[in-house]
């Protein structure tokens, strides 16, 4: 019996030894270790990438916030600068506006008169740019260029004046109104009436160039004439009736004929006798077709 127990115990020890041997063999398998290392490396790389993306997002957000702050500061600075510019613009009185418009005309006429005899060759100005440069002292760049192109031309390298009718300039002795539609401009409004242009309303726009108020635009608008209705024949008859105060139905007032632009109105009375009826003229009258004025032809 004792011998049997000894043999059984020895078998148990042998089994345990074999099991430990298998575990050691499994732990020392190189392929298993490599797989574990790769898995650990992949996990570490994934963590690094996640951390890097997070850092980049934080950096981008910080950069955007910084840029937004700079934009806000720039906009605020621009607003302040614009406000300062508006505050620095001097106001314009009627007399100053008038002077600015007159100076523009004077400057252009001075240049136009700088010609050599009847050849219209310009003296003292070699190119159009020379004229534009001088005109920009009293008018905007656009207006100076427009007037220069209209009245001057280069031929064979020489500058000439092209004689033609000029623009409708501000008239000194005529009343005008000065409007201020915005902080950037004033507008002179003046009604003019002459044989060449007829009845027009001129608009002279003045803008501030940083130093002075200068002429920027000249626009004309033809003034609408009021419709004047001519006196009709019936109205002419009624005007005469009112003029002489005729109320008796026996007094007849009739249109007879036209004399130029005047109606000739006959006023008469019907006289009845026993066996005869005739008319007795009481007067002849003119009625102006345009004005309605009544005049006695007998006077």
Short mmCIF file of C-alpha atoms in Angstrom, two decimals:
data_model
loop_
_atom_site.label_atom_id
_atom_site.label_comp_id
_atom_site.label_asym_id
_atom_site.label_seq_id
_atom_site.Cartn_x
_atom_site.Cartn_y
_atom_site.Cartn_z
CA UNK A 1 0.00 0.00 0.00
CA UNK A 2 2.77 2.39 0.88
CA UNK A 3 4.48 1.55 -2.34
CA UNK A 4 1.31 2.30 -4.30
CA UNK A 5 0.97 5.80 -2.75
CA UNK A 6 4.58 6.56 -3.58
CA UNK A 7 4.05 5.70 -7.24
CA UNK A 8 0.88 7.86 -7.42
CA UNK A 9 2.64 10.87 -5.93
CA UNK A 10 5.47 10.51 -8.43
CA UNK A 11 2.97 10.52 -11.31
CA UNK A 12 1.37 13.71 -10.02
CA UNK A 13 4.73 15.47 -9.88
CA UNK A 14 5.47 14.37 -13.42
CA UNK A 15 2.13 15.77 -14.68
CA UNK A 16 2.73 19.14 -13.00
CA UNK A 17 6.18 19.34 -14.51
CA UNK A 18 4.85 18.71 -18.00
CA UNK A 19 2.24 21.46 -17.59
CA UNK A 20 4.85 24.02 -16.51
CA UNK A 21 6.98 23.06 -19.45
CA UNK A 22 4.14 23.77 -21.87
CA UNK A 23 3.53 27.18 -20.27
CA UNK A 24 7.17 28.12 -20.56
CA UNK A 25 7.20 27.03 -24.19
CA UNK A 26 4.13 29.16 -24.90
CA UNK A 27 5.65 32.21 -23.20
CA UNK A 28 8.90 31.93 -25.07
CA UNK A 29 7.25 31.63 -28.55
CA UNK A 30 8.79 34.55 -30.59
CA UNK A 31 5.81 34.96 -32.97
CA UNK A 32 3.45 35.57 -30.07
CA UNK A 33 5.75 38.22 -28.60
CA UNK A 34 6.02 40.06 -31.93
CA UNK A 35 2.24 40.21 -32.29
CA UNK A 36 1.90 41.65 -28.83
CA UNK A 37 4.55 44.28 -29.53
CA UNK A 38 2.87 45.28 -32.81
CA UNK A 39 -0.46 45.61 -31.08
CA UNK A 40 1.06 47.77 -28.36
CA UNK A 41 2.86 49.92 -30.95
CA UNK A 42 -0.35 50.39 -32.95
CA UNK A 43 -2.19 51.42 -29.82
CA UNK A 44 0.56 53.92 -28.95
CA UNK A 45 0.61 55.34 -32.49
CA UNK A 46 -3.17 55.73 -32.45
CA UNK A 47 -2.93 57.60 -29.16
CA UNK A 48 -0.19 59.83 -30.58
CA UNK A 49 -2.26 60.63 -33.69
CA UNK A 50 -5.29 61.42 -31.56
CA UNK A 51 -3.23 63.71 -29.35
CA UNK A 52 -1.71 65.39 -32.43
CA UNK A 53 -5.13 66.02 -34.00
CA UNK A 54 -6.39 67.45 -30.73
CA UNK A 55 -3.38 69.75 -30.50
CA UNK A 56 -3.83 70.88 -34.11
CA UNK A 57 -7.50 71.65 -33.53
CA UNK A 58 -6.64 73.66 -30.45
CA UNK A 59 -3.92 75.54 -32.37
CA UNK A 60 -6.29 76.27 -35.28
CA UNK A 61 -8.98 77.50 -32.92
CA UNK A 62 -6.49 79.75 -31.15
CA UNK A 63 -5.27 81.11 -34.52
CA UNK A 64 -8.83 81.82 -35.70
CA UNK A 65 -9.64 83.62 -32.46
CA UNK A 66 -6.47 85.69 -32.82
CA UNK A 67 -7.28 86.59 -36.44
CA UNK A 68 -10.84 87.53 -35.50
CA UNK A 69 -9.53 89.80 -32.75
CA UNK A 70 -7.18 91.46 -35.23
CA UNK A 71 -10.01 91.96 -37.75
CA UNK A 72 -12.22 93.48 -35.07
CA UNK A 73 -9.42 95.83 -34.07
CA UNK A 74 -8.81 96.80 -37.72
CA UNK A 75 -12.50 97.48 -38.31
CA UNK A 76 -12.65 99.56 -35.17
CA UNK A 77 -9.58 101.45 -36.32
CA UNK A 78 -11.10 102.02 -39.77
CA UNK A 79 -14.31 103.31 -38.21
CA UNK A 80 -12.33 105.72 -36.08
CA UNK A 81 -10.27 106.84 -39.08
CA UNK A 82 -13.37 107.37 -41.23
CA UNK A 83 -15.04 109.25 -38.42
CA UNK A 84 -11.98 111.48 -38.07
CA UNK A 85 -11.96 112.14 -41.83
CA UNK A 86 -15.62 113.16 -41.75
CA UNK A 87 -14.99 115.41 -38.77
CA UNK A 88 -12.05 117.03 -40.57
CA UNK A 89 -14.15 117.92 -43.64
CA UNK A 90 -14.95 121.62 -43.42
CA UNK A 91 -18.50 122.76 -44.03
CA UNK A 92 -19.24 124.80 -47.13
CA UNK A 93 -20.95 128.18 -47.20
CA UNK A 94 -22.87 129.56 -50.18
CA UNK A 95 -20.06 131.98 -50.95
CA UNK A 96 -17.41 129.24 -50.81
CA UNK A 97 -19.48 126.98 -53.06
CA UNK A 98 -19.90 129.80 -55.55
CA UNK A 99 -16.15 130.48 -55.50
CA UNK A 100 -15.34 126.79 -56.12
CA UNK A 101 -17.61 126.69 -59.18
CA UNK A 102 -16.18 129.95 -60.55
CA UNK A 103 -12.58 128.80 -60.07
CA UNK A 104 -13.22 125.70 -62.18
CA UNK A 105 -14.49 127.83 -65.07
CA UNK A 106 -11.66 130.35 -64.72
CA UNK A 107 -8.98 127.66 -64.78
CA UNK A 108 -10.29 126.00 -67.94
CA UNK A 109 -10.74 129.31 -69.77
CA UNK A 110 -7.18 130.30 -68.86
CA UNK A 111 -5.88 127.12 -70.49
CA UNK A 112 -8.15 127.53 -73.53
CA UNK A 113 -6.78 131.02 -74.11
CA UNK A 114 -3.19 129.72 -74.10
CA UNK A 115 -2.97 129.23 -77.86
CA UNK A 116 -0.54 130.50 -80.48
CA UNK A 117 -2.45 132.79 -82.80
CA UNK A 118 -5.07 131.24 -85.06
CA UNK A 119 -3.39 127.84 -85.24
CA UNK A 120 -5.00 126.70 -81.97
CA UNK A 121 -1.65 125.17 -81.03
CA UNK A 122 -1.33 125.08 -77.26
CA UNK A 123 1.37 127.18 -75.66
CA UNK A 124 2.88 126.04 -72.37
CA UNK A 125 1.17 122.64 -72.45
CA UNK A 126 2.78 119.74 -74.29
CA UNK A 127 0.42 116.88 -73.40
CA UNK A 128 -3.09 116.30 -72.16
CA UNK A 129 -1.62 115.13 -68.87
CA UNK A 130 -0.24 118.64 -68.31
CA UNK A 131 -3.74 120.09 -68.60
CA UNK A 132 -5.33 117.42 -66.40
CA UNK A 133 -2.71 118.01 -63.71
CA UNK A 134 -3.48 121.72 -63.60
CA UNK A 135 -7.25 121.28 -63.64
CA UNK A 136 -7.23 118.83 -60.72
CA UNK A 137 -6.42 121.78 -58.46
CA UNK A 138 -10.01 122.97 -58.88
CA UNK A 139 -11.94 119.90 -60.06
CA UNK A 140 -12.00 116.12 -59.68
CA UNK A 141 -9.76 113.83 -61.72
CA UNK A 142 -12.72 112.45 -63.69
CA UNK A 143 -14.09 115.87 -64.62
CA UNK A 144 -10.63 117.20 -65.51
CA UNK A 145 -10.00 114.22 -67.79
CA UNK A 146 -13.43 114.50 -69.41
CA UNK A 147 -13.06 118.21 -70.22
CA UNK A 148 -9.51 117.72 -71.47
CA UNK A 149 -10.57 114.94 -73.85
CA UNK A 150 -13.46 117.10 -75.08
CA UNK A 151 -11.51 120.28 -75.88
CA UNK A 152 -7.94 119.20 -76.64
CA UNK A 153 -6.37 116.80 -79.14
CA UNK A 154 -2.89 115.55 -80.00
CA UNK A 155 -1.83 115.80 -83.66
CA UNK A 156 1.62 114.65 -84.78
CA UNK A 157 2.94 114.94 -81.25
CA UNK A 158 1.58 118.48 -80.78
CA UNK A 159 -1.30 119.52 -78.53
CA UNK A 160 -4.12 121.56 -80.10
CA UNK A 161 -7.34 123.16 -78.92
CA UNK A 162 -10.54 121.99 -80.59
CA UNK A 163 -12.83 125.04 -80.70
CA UNK A 164 -16.38 124.19 -79.71
CA UNK A 165 -19.14 125.33 -77.42
CA UNK A 166 -18.30 124.93 -73.76
CA UNK A 167 -20.36 123.59 -70.87
CA UNK A 168 -22.96 125.65 -69.05
CA UNK A 169 -20.96 127.20 -66.24
CA UNK A 170 -22.26 128.68 -63.02
CA UNK A 171 -23.74 132.17 -63.56
CA UNK A 172 -22.50 134.62 -60.95
CA UNK A 173 -25.43 137.02 -61.01
CA UNK A 174 -28.16 134.38 -60.80
CA UNK A 175 -29.66 133.07 -57.56
CA UNK A 176 -28.97 129.48 -56.56
CA UNK A 177 -29.65 126.96 -53.83
CA UNK A 178 -26.96 124.96 -52.02
CA UNK A 179 -27.98 121.43 -51.04
CA UNK A 180 -26.09 118.99 -48.80
CA UNK A 181 -27.38 115.49 -49.72
CA UNK A 182 -24.53 113.69 -47.90
CA UNK A 183 -21.36 114.30 -45.89
CA UNK A 184 -19.35 113.69 -49.06
CA UNK A 185 -20.87 116.30 -51.34
CA UNK A 186 -22.65 119.61 -51.83
CA UNK A 187 -24.80 120.43 -54.85
CA UNK A 188 -25.39 123.89 -56.32
CA UNK A 189 -28.80 124.08 -58.01
CA UNK A 190 -29.27 127.02 -60.36
CA UNK A 191 -31.96 127.80 -62.93
CA UNK A 192 -30.63 129.32 -66.15
CA UNK A 193 -32.36 130.64 -69.24
CA UNK A 194 -30.58 131.65 -72.45
CA UNK A 195 -31.07 131.44 -76.20
CA UNK A 196 -28.69 128.52 -76.69
CA UNK A 197 -29.85 126.17 -73.94
CA UNK A 198 -33.33 127.44 -73.23
CA UNK A 199 -34.72 127.10 -69.72
CA UNK A 200 -32.61 124.57 -67.78
CA UNK A 201 -31.79 123.67 -64.20
CA UNK A 202 -28.06 123.15 -63.60
CA UNK A 203 -26.62 120.90 -60.89
CA UNK A 204 -22.98 121.49 -59.89
CA UNK A 205 -21.68 118.79 -57.54
CA UNK A 206 -18.78 119.66 -55.23
CA UNK A 207 -16.66 117.02 -53.47
CA UNK A 208 -13.85 117.26 -50.92
CA UNK A 209 -10.45 116.11 -52.26
CA UNK A 210 -8.69 116.07 -48.90
CA UNK A 211 -7.67 119.71 -49.10
CA UNK A 212 -10.44 121.66 -50.81
CA UNK A 213 -13.98 121.37 -52.11
CA UNK A 214 -13.71 121.01 -55.90
CA UNK A 215 -16.14 120.72 -58.80
CA UNK A 216 -16.92 117.07 -59.56
CA UNK A 217 -19.93 117.03 -61.91
CA UNK A 218 -22.02 119.36 -64.06
CA UNK A 219 -25.48 118.19 -65.10
CA UNK A 220 -28.29 120.03 -66.85
CA UNK A 221 -31.98 119.25 -66.71
CA UNK A 222 -34.42 120.93 -69.04
CA UNK A 223 -37.13 122.64 -67.05
CA UNK A 224 -40.63 121.55 -67.92
CA UNK A 225 -42.75 124.35 -69.28
CA UNK A 226 -46.15 124.82 -67.76
CA UNK A 227 -48.96 123.92 -70.10
CA UNK A 228 -50.66 127.16 -71.12
CA UNK A 229 -54.14 126.45 -72.41
CA UNK A 230 -55.28 128.80 -75.11
CA UNK A 231 -58.57 130.63 -74.75
CA UNK A 232 -61.39 129.00 -76.72
CA UNK A 233 -64.11 130.78 -78.74
CA UNK A 234 -66.70 130.09 -76.06
CA UNK A 235 -64.41 131.42 -73.35
CA UNK A 236 -63.70 134.54 -75.42
CA UNK A 237 -67.44 135.23 -75.71
CA UNK A 238 -67.91 134.83 -71.95
CA UNK A 239 -64.95 137.11 -71.25
CA UNK A 240 -66.55 139.87 -73.33
CA UNK A 241 -69.94 139.31 -71.69
CA UNK A 242 -68.30 139.70 -68.29
CA UNK A 243 -66.34 142.75 -69.46
CA UNK A 244 -69.41 144.72 -70.58
CA UNK A 245 -71.74 143.32 -67.92
CA UNK A 246 -74.37 142.20 -70.42
CA UNK A 247 -77.31 140.47 -68.76
CA UNK A 248 -80.15 141.28 -71.13
CA UNK A 249 -80.98 138.32 -73.35
CA UNK A 250 -81.67 140.69 -76.21
CA UNK A 251 -77.94 141.50 -76.36
CA UNK A 252 -76.14 138.99 -78.55
CA UNK A 253 -72.42 138.25 -78.22
CA UNK A 254 -70.88 136.09 -80.94
CA UNK A 255 -67.51 135.11 -82.36
CA UNK A 256 -67.04 136.67 -85.79
CA UNK A 257 -63.52 135.83 -87.04
CA UNK A 258 -59.81 135.59 -86.12
CA UNK A 259 -57.38 138.48 -86.41
CA UNK A 260 -53.96 136.93 -85.92
CA UNK A 261 -54.03 135.35 -82.48
CA UNK A 262 -57.03 137.41 -81.40
CA UNK A 263 -60.70 136.55 -81.47
CA UNK A 264 -62.97 139.24 -82.93
CA UNK A 265 -66.21 139.28 -80.97
CA UNK A 266 -69.33 141.04 -82.22
CA UNK A 267 -71.79 142.51 -79.70
CA UNK A 268 -75.17 143.50 -81.08
CA UNK A 269 -78.83 143.83 -80.21
CA UNK A 270 -81.83 142.53 -82.12
CA UNK A 271 -84.35 145.29 -82.73
CA UNK A 272 -87.89 144.30 -83.63
CA UNK A 273 -90.28 146.72 -85.27
CA UNK A 274 -93.82 146.25 -86.58
CA UNK A 275 -92.97 144.46 -89.79
CA UNK A 276 -89.18 144.50 -89.62
CA UNK A 277 -86.37 143.09 -87.52
CA UNK A 278 -82.78 144.30 -87.68
CA UNK A 279 -79.59 144.29 -85.63
CA UNK A 280 -77.96 147.20 -83.92
CA UNK A 281 -74.22 146.82 -83.28
CA UNK A 282 -73.19 147.75 -79.79
CA UNK A 283 -69.47 147.03 -80.14
CA UNK A 284 -66.55 144.97 -81.44
CA UNK A 285 -63.97 143.42 -79.15
CA UNK A 286 -60.62 141.68 -79.37
CA UNK A 287 -59.83 138.74 -77.08
CA UNK A 288 -56.20 137.61 -76.96
CA UNK A 289 -56.05 133.86 -77.55
CA UNK A 290 -53.01 133.41 -75.27
CA UNK A 291 -53.73 135.77 -72.39
CA UNK A 292 -57.52 136.23 -72.53
CA UNK A 293 -57.12 140.01 -72.49
CA UNK A 294 -60.22 141.87 -73.75
CA UNK A 295 -59.83 145.09 -75.77
CA UNK A 296 -62.50 147.34 -77.32
CA UNK A 297 -61.83 147.70 -81.06
CA UNK A 298 -63.60 151.06 -81.15
CA UNK A 299 -61.13 152.70 -78.74
#
